[in-house]
Short mmCIF file of C-alpha atoms and ligand atoms in Angstrom, two decimals:
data_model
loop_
_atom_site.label_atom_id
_atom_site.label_comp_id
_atom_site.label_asym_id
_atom_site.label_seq_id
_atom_site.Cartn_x
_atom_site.Cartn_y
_atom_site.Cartn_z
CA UNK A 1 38.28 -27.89 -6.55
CA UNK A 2 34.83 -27.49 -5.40
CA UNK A 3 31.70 -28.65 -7.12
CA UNK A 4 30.07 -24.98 -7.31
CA UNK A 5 29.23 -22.89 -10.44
CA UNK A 6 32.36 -20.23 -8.95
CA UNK A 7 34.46 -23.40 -7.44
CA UNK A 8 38.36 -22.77 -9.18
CA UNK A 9 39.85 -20.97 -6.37
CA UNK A 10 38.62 -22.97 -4.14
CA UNK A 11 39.63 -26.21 -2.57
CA UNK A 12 37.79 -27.20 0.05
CA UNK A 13 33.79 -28.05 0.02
CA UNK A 14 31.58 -26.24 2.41
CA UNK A 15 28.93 -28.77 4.64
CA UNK A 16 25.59 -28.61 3.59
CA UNK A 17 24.51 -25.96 6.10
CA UNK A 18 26.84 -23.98 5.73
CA UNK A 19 25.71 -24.02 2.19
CA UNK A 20 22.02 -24.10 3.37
CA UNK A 21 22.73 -20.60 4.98
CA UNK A 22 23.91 -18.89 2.10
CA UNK A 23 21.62 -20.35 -0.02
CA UNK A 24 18.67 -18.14 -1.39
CA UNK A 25 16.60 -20.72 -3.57
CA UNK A 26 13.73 -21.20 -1.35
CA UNK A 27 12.68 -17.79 -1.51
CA UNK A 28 14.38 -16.50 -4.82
CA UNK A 29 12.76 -19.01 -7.07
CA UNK A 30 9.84 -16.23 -7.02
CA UNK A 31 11.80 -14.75 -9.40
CA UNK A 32 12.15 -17.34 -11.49
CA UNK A 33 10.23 -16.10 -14.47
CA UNK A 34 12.23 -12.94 -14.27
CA UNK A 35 15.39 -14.82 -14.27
CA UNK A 36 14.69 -16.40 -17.70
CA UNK A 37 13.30 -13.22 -18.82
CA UNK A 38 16.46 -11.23 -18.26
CA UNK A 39 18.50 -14.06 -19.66
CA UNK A 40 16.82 -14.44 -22.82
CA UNK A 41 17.07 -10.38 -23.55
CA UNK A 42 20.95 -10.63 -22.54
CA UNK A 43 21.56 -13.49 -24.33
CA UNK A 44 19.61 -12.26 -27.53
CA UNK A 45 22.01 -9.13 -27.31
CA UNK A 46 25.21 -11.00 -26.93
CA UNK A 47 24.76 -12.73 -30.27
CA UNK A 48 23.67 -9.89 -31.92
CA UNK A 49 26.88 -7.85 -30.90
CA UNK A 50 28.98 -11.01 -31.73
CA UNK A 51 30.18 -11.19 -28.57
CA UNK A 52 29.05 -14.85 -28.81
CA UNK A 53 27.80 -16.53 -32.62
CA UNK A 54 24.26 -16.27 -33.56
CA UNK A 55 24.04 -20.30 -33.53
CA UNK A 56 25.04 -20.43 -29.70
CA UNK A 57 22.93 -17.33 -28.78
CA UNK A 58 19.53 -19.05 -30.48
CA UNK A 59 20.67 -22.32 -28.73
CA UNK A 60 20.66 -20.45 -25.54
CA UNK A 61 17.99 -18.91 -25.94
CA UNK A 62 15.64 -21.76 -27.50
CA UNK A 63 17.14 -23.51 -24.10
CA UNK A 64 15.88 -20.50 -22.16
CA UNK A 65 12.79 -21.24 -23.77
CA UNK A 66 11.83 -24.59 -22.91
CA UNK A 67 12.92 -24.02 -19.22
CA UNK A 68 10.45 -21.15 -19.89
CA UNK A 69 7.58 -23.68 -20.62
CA UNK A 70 8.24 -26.27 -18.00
CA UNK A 71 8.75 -23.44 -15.49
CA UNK A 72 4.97 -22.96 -16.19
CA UNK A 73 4.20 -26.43 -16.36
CA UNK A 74 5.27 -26.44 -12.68
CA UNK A 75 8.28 -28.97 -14.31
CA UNK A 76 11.47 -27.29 -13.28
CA UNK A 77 12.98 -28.58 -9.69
CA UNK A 78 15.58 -26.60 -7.82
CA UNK A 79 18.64 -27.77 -5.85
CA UNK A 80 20.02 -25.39 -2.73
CA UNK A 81 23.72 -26.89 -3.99
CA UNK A 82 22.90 -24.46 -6.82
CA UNK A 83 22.67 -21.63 -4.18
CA UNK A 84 19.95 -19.11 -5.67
CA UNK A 85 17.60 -18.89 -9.09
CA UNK A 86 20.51 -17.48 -11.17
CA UNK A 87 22.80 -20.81 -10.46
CA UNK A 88 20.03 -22.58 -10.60
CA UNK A 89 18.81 -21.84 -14.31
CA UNK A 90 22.43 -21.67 -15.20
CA UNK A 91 22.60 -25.40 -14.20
CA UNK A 92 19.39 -26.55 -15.84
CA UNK A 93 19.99 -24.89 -18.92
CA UNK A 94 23.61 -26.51 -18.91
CA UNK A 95 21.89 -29.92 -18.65
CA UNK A 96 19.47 -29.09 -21.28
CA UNK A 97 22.12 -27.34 -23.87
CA UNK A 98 25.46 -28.34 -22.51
CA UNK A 99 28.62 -26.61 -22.54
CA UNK A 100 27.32 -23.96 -24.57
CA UNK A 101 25.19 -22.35 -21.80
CA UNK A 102 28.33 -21.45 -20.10
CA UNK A 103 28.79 -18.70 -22.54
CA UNK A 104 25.31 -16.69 -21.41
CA UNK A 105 27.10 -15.47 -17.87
CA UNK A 106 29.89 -13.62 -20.57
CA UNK A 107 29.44 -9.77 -20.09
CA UNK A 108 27.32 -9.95 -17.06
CA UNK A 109 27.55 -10.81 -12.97
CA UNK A 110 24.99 -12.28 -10.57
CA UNK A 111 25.53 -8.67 -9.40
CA UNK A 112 23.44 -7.26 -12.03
CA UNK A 113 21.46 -10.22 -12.48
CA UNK A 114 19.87 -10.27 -9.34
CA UNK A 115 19.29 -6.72 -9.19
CA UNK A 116 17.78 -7.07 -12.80
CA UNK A 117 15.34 -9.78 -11.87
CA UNK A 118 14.35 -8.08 -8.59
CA UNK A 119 13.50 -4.94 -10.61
CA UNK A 120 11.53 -6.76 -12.95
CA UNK A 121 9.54 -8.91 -10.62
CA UNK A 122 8.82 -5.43 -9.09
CA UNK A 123 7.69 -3.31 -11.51
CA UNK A 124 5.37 -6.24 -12.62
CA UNK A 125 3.78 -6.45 -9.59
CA UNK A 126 3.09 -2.92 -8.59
CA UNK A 127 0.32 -2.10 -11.61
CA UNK A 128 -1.63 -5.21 -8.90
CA UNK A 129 -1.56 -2.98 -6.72
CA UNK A 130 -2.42 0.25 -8.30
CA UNK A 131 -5.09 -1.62 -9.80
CA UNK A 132 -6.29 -3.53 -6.45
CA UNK A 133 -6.49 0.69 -4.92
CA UNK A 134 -8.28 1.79 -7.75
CA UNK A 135 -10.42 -0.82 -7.11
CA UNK A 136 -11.09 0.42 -3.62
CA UNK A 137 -10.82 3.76 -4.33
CA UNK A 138 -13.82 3.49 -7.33
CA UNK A 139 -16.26 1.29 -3.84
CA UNK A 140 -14.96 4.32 -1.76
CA UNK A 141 -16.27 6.91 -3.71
CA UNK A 142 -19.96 4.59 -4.43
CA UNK A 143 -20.33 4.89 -1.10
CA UNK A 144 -19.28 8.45 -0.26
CA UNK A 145 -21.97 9.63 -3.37
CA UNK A 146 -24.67 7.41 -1.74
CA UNK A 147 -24.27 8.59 1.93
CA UNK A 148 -22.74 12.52 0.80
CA UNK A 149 -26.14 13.41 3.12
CA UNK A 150 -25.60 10.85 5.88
CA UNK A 151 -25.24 12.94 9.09
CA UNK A 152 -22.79 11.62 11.40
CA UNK A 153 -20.64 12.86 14.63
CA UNK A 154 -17.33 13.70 13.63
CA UNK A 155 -14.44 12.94 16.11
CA UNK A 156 -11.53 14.57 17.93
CA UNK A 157 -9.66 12.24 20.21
CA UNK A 158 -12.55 10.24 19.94
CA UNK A 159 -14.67 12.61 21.41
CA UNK A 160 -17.74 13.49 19.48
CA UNK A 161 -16.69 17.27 17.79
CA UNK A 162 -19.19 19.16 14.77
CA UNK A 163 -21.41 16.94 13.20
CA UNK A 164 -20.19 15.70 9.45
CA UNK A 165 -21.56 13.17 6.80
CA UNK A 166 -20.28 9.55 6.28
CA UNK A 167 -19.44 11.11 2.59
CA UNK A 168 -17.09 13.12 3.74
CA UNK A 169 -15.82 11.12 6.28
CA UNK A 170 -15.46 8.41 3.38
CA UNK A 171 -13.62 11.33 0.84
CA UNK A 172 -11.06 11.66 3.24
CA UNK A 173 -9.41 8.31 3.06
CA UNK A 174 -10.49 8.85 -0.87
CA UNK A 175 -7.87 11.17 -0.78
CA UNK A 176 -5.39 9.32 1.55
CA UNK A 177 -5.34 6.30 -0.91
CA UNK A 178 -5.32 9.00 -3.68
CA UNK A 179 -1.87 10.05 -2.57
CA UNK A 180 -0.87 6.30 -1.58
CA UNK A 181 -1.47 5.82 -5.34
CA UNK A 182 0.84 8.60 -6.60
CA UNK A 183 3.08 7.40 -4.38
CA UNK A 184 3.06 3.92 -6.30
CA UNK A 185 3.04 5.67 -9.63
CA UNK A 186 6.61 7.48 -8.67
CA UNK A 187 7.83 4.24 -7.34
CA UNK A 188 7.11 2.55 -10.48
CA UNK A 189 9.31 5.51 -12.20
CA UNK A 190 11.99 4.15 -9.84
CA UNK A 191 11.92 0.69 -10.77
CA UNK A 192 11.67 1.35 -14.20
CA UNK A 193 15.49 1.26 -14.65
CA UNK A 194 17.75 -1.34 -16.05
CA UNK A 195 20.58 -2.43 -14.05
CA UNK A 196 21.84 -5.21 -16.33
CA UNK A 197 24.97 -3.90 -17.80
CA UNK A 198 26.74 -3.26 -15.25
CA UNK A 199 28.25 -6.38 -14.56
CA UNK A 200 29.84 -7.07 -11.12
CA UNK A 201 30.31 -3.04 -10.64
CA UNK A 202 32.73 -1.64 -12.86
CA UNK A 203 30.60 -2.25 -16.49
CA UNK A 204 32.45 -4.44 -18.94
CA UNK A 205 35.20 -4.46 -21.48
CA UNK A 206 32.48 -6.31 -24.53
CA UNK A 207 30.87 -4.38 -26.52
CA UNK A 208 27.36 -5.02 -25.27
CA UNK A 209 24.11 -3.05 -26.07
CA UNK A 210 22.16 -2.33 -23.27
CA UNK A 211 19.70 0.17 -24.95
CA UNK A 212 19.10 -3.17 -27.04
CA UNK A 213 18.10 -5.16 -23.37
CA UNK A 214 16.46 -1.83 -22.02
CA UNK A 215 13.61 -2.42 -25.08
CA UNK A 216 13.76 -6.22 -24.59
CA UNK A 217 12.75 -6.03 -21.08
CA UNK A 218 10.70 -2.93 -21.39
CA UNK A 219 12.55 -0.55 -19.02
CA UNK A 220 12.50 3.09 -19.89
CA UNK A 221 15.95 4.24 -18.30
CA UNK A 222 18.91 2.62 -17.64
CA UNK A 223 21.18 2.66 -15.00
CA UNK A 224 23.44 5.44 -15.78
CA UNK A 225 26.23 4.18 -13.38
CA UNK A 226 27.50 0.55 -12.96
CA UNK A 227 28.47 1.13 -9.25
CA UNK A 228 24.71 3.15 -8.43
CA UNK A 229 22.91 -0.29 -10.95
CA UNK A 230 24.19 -3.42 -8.37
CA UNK A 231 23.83 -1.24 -5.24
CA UNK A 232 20.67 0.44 -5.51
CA UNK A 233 17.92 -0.82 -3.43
CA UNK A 234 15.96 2.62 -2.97
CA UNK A 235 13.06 1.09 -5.29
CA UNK A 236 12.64 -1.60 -2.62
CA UNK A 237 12.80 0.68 0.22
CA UNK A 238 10.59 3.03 -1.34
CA UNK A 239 7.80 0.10 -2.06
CA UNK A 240 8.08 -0.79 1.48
CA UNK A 241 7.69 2.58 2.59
CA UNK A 242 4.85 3.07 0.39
CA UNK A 243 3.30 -0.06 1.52
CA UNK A 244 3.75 1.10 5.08
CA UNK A 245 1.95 4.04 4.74
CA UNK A 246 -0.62 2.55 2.74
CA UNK A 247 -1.14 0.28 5.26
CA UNK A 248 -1.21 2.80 7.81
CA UNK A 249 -4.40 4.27 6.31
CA UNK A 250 -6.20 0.58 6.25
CA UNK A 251 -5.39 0.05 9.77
CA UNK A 252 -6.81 3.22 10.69
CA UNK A 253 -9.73 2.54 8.76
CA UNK A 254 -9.56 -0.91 10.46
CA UNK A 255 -9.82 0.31 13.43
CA UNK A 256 -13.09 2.08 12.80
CA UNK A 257 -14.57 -0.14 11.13
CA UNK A 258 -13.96 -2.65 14.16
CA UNK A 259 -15.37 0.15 16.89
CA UNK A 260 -18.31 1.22 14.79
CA UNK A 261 -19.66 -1.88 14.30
CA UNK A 262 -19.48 -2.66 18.21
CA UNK A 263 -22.77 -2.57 20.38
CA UNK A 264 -21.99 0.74 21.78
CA UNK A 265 -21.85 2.86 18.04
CA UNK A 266 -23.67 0.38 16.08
CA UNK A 267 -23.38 2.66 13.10
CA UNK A 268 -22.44 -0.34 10.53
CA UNK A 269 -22.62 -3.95 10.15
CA UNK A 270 -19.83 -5.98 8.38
CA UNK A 271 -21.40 -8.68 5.82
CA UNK A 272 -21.57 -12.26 6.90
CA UNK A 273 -18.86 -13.16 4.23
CA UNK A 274 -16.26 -10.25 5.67
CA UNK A 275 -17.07 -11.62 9.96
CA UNK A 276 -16.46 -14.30 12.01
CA UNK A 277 -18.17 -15.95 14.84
CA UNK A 278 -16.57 -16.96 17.61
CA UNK A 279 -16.70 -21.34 18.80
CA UNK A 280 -18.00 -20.61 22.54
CA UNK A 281 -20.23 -17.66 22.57
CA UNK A 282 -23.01 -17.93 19.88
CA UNK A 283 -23.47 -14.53 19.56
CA UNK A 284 -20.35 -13.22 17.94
CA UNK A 285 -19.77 -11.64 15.01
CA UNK A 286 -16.23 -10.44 14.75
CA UNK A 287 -14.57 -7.69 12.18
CA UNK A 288 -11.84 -10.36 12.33
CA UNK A 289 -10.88 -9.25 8.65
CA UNK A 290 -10.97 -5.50 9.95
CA UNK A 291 -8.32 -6.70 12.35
CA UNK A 292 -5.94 -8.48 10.75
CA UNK A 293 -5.55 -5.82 8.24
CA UNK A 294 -4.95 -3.85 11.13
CA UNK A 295 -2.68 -6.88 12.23
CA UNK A 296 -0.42 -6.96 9.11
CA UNK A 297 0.36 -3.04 9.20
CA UNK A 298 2.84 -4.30 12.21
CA UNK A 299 4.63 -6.73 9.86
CA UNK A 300 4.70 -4.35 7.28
CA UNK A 301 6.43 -1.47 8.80
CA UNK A 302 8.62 -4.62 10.54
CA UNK A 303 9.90 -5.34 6.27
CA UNK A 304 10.45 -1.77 6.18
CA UNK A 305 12.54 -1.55 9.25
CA UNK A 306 14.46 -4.63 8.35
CA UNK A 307 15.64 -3.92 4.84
CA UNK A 308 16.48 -0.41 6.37
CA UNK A 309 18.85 -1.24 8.51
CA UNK A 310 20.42 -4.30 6.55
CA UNK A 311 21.04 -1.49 3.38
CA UNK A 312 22.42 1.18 6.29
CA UNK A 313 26.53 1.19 6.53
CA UNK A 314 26.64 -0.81 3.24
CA UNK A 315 29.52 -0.12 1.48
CA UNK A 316 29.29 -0.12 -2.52
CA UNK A 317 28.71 -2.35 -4.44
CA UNK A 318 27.13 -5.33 -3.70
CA UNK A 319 27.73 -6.94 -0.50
CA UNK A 320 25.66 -10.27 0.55
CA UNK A 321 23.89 -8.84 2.80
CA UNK A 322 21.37 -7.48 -0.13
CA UNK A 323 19.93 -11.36 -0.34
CA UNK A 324 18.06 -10.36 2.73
CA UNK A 325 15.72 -7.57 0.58
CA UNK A 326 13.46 -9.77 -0.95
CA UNK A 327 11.94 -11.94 1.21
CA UNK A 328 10.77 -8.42 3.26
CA UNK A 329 9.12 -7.60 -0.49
CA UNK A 330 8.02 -10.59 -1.63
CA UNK A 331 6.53 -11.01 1.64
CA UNK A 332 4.85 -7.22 1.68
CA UNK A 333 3.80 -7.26 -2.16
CA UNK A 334 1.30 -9.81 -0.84
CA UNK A 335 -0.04 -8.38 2.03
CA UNK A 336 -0.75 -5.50 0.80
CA UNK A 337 -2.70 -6.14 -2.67
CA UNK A 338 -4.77 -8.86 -0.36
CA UNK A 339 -5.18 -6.04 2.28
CA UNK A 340 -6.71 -3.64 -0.06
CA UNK A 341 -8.78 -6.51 -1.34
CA UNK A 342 -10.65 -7.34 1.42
CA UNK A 343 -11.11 -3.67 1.83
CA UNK A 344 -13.12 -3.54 -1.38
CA UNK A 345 -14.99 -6.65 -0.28
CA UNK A 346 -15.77 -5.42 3.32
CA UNK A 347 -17.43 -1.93 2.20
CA UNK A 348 -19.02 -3.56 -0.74
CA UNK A 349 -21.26 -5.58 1.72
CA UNK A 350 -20.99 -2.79 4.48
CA UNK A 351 -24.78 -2.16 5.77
CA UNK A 352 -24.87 1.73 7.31
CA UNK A 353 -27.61 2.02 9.83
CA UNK A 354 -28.17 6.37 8.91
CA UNK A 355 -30.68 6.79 11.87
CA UNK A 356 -28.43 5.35 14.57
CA UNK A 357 -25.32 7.83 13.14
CA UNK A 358 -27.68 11.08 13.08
CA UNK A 359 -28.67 9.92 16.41
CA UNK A 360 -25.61 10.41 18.10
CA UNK A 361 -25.59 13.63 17.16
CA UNK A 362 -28.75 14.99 18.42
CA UNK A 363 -28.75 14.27 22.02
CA UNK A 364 -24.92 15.19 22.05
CA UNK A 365 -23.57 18.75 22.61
CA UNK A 366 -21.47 18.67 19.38
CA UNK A 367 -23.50 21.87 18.33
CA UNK A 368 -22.23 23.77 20.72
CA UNK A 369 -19.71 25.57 18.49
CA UNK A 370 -22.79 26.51 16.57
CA UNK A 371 -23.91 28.52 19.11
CA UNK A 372 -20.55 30.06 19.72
CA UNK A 373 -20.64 31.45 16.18
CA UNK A 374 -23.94 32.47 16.29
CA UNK A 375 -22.93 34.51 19.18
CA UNK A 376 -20.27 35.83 17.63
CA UNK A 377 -22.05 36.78 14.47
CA UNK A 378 -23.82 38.64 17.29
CA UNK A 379 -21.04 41.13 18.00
CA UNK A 380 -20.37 38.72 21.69
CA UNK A 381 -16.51 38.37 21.40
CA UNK A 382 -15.34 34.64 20.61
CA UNK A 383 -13.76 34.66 23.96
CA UNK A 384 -16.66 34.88 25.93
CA UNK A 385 -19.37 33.34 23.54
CA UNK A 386 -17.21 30.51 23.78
CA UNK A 387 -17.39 30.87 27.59
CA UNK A 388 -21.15 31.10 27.75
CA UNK A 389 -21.91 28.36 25.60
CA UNK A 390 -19.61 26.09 28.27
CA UNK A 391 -21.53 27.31 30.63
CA UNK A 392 -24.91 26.17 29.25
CA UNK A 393 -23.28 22.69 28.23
CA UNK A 394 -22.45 22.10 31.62
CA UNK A 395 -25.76 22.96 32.77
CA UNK A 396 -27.35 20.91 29.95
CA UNK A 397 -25.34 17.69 31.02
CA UNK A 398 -25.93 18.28 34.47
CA UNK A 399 -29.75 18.15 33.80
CA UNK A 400 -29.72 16.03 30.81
CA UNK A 401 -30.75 18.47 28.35
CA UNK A 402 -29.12 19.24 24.96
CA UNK A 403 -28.76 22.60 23.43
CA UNK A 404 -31.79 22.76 21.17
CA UNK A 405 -34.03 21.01 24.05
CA UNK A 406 -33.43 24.37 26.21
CA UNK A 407 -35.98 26.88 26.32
CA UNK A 408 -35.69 29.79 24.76
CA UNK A 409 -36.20 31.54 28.28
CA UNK A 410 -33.84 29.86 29.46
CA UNK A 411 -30.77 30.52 26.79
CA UNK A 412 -31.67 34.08 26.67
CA UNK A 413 -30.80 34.10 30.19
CA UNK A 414 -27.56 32.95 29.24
CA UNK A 415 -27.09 35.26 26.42
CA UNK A 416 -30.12 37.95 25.33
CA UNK A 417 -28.71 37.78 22.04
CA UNK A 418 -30.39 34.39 21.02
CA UNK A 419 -33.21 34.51 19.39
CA UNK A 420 -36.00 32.33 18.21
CA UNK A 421 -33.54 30.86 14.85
CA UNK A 422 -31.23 29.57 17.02
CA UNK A 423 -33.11 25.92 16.80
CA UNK A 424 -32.76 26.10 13.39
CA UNK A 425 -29.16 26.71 13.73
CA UNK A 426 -28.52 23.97 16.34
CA UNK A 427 -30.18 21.34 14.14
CA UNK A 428 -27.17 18.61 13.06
CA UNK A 429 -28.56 19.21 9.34
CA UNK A 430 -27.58 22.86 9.54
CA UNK A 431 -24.93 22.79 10.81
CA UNK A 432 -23.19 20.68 8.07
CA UNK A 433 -24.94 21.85 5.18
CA UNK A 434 -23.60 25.33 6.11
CA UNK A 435 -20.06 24.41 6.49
CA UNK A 436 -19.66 25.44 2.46
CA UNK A 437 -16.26 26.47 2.89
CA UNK A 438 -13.68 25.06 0.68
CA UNK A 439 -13.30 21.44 1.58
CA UNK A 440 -16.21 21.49 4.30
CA UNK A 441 -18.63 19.06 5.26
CA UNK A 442 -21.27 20.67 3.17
CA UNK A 443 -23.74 18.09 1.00
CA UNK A 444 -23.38 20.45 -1.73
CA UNK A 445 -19.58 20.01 -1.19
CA UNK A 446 -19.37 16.12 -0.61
CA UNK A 447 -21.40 15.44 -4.00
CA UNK A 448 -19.03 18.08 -6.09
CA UNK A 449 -15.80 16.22 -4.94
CA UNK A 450 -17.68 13.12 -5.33
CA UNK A 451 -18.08 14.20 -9.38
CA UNK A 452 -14.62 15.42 -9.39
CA UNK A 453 -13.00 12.18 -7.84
CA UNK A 454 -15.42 9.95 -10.44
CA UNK A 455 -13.34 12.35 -13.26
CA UNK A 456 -10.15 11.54 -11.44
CA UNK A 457 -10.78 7.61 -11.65
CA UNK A 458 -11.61 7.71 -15.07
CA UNK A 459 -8.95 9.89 -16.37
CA UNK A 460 -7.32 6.81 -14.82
CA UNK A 461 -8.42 4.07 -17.24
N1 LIG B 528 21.60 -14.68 -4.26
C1 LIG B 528 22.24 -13.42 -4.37
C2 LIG B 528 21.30 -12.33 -3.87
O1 LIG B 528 20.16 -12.60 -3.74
C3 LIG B 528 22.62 -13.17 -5.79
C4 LIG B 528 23.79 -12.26 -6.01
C5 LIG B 528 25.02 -12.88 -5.53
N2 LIG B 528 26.20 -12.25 -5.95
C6 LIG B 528 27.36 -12.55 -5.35
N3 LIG B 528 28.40 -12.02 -5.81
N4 LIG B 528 27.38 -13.30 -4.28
O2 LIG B 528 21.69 -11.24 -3.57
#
């Protein structure tokens, strides 16, 4: 017979890696906490339905216990003979209780163990990082209500476009994390479900109480079929999804950060404590951080990818292959609260040089739609107001000369509609504080979202 925890059927001993390659412990023992967790709740409910006596469910659980305290202590060693956390525990409570502990695996598999501890390690994680985009979110909208007047180009493939402010600019990924955050909140709804119960996949023939674990363990819905309990991974998939697009919005963030803070734009510098310099050329000062946030989106969606196509083709229930999920989310649970971290950190100390941003939008042409309207509010068809206006763009780049540098002479020859209010209209200022519409650029826009985003974050609390 072999030595292992399942060893009756089985004669021969596997080498040690083989066993090393089925193994799970390095990685699983993450869950450790959870492990003991679930077992205390399942073993607290086995004694009170008699399926085992109330003496060997408090020595189980007082056993449970103590491994509970020198798992804190940093006490508690793990062999990879034991194959993963759940053999593990099971074989250090044995030498701590004897015999006995052989009686807490009644009424339940590693099946709905492991799912059970991976739920729980999950939902206790993702309030981090709710909290850790709140967190951003709340330095987000600081600086959005401190620069809702900031005049800066906006872009369209990268191509300066209408002028905007920073504010706005700075509400949009507001709203991007926002969503990234209700996104989190549904997940959480998702993981809130207990599998245990279920036992290998078919439920069990004791009379066990899993409403009774449910409150233990604080999950607010149960798995409501054994098979869907051991095979679900969507909670998983749906935190790496989340993280990937969460992710997504950093990097592209990143990525501006990184190009704005170049010589060329110069429209921000990143603090000392969020750069690096660089060993050869003493001038440096890198968005290094900026970058590997931008960086770690690749290894993100990379988790995402992975667990995808291990869980596609699966048949129910659970098949081995599901040891492979948590490595991708331990590994992305990480990344992602310390991504949105240094987020917070990097626009906490961000210096925003205003003049050089309203700069780049007066000796630009990105008014040039301003004069298209005003044309058209002049009865001159879109069409060819849009037409005329190219026209004197092309003229004013071949001579250097912005819009509201032209004479007045000199548009009217263009168009004898303009009139002496057109410089008014052309200035950068004008042109954003009349964009009122719903969800424009506006200042008197930017600061009432700003109020009604504040309302949103405290609502929060
Ligand atoms: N280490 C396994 C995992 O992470 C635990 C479940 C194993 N169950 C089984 N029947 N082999 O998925």
């Amino acid at each position: 017979m072999s030595d292992k925890l399942w060893g009756g059927r089985f004669t021969a001993k596997a080498s040690e890696w083989v066993d090393e390659f089925g193994a799970s412990i390095h990685f699983d023992q993450k869950m450790a906490a959870e492990d003991l967790e679930g077992s205390i709740a399942h073993a607290k409910m086995l004694g009170k339905q008699a399926i085992i006596s109330s003496d060997e469910s408090a020595q189980i659980v007082a056993g449970l216990e103590s491994l509970q305290q020198e798992l804190t202590a940093g006490n508690l060693t793990f062999d990879v003979k034991n194959e993963d956390i759940h053999m593990n525990m099971e074989a250090l409570l044995t030498e701590k209780i004897g015999a006995v502990a052989g009686k807490l695996h009644t009424a339940r598999s590693r099946n709905d163990q492991v799912a059970t501890d991976f739920h729980l390690w999950v939902k206790h994680r993702l309030p981090h990082v709710m909290s850790a985009l709140t967190d951003l979110q709340s330095e987000l909208l600081s600086l959005a209500d401190k620069h809702a007047g900031t005049i800066m180009s906006g872009y369209t493939h990268l191509q300066h476009a209408q002028p905007i402010t920073y504010g706005h600019y700075l509400l949009a990924y507001f709203n991007m994390f926002q969503r990234d955050y209700e996104r989190f909140e549904f997940n959480q709804k998702h993981t809130d479900i207990l599998p245990l119960g279920a036992a290998a996949l078919a439920g069990t023939t004791f009379p066990i109480d899993r409403e009774f674990v449910a409150d233990e363990l604080g999950f607010s819905d149960i798995y409501h079929n054994s098979l869907d309990a051991v095979s679900d991974r969507d909670f998983a998939l749906e935190f790496l999804g989340n993280a990937s697009i969460l992710m997504m919005h950093l990097s592209r963030m990143a990525e501006e950060l990184i190009l704005w803070s170049s010589y060329e734009f110069n429209y921000i510098e990143l603090s000392d404590d969020f750069s690096t310099g660089s060993s050869i050329m003493p001038q440096k000062k890198n968005a290094d951080f900026a970058e590997l946030v931008r960086g770690k989106t690749g290894r993100t969606y990379g988790s995402l990818l992975a667990l995808l196509t291990t869980m596609k083709s699966l048949p129910l229930a659970y098949n081995k292959d599901m040891q492979e999920d948590k490595e991708q989310v331990f590994d992305v649970m990480d990344t992602v609260i310390a991504s949105v971290k240094i987020f917070t950190g990097m626009l906490n100390g961000l210096t925003v040089h205003e003049g050089q941003m309203l700069a780049a939008t007066q000796d630009d042409f990105s008014n040039a739609t301003e004069l298209a309207d005003y044309l058209a509010t002049k009865g001159v068809p879109f069409r060819k107001a849009h037409a005329i206006v190219g026209q004197l763009v092309l003229k004013g780049i071949q001579t250097h000369t912005p819009l509201q540098k032209m004479t007045l002479t000199d548009l009217q020859a263009a168009a004898p509609q303009i009139e002496a209010d057109i410089y008014q209209i052309l200035a950068s200022e004008t042109a954003v504080n009349r964009r009122t519409s719903l969800g424009g650029t506006a200042v008197t826009n930017v600061k009432k979202e700003v109020t009604r985003n504040y309302k949103i974050l405290e609502e929060r609390q």
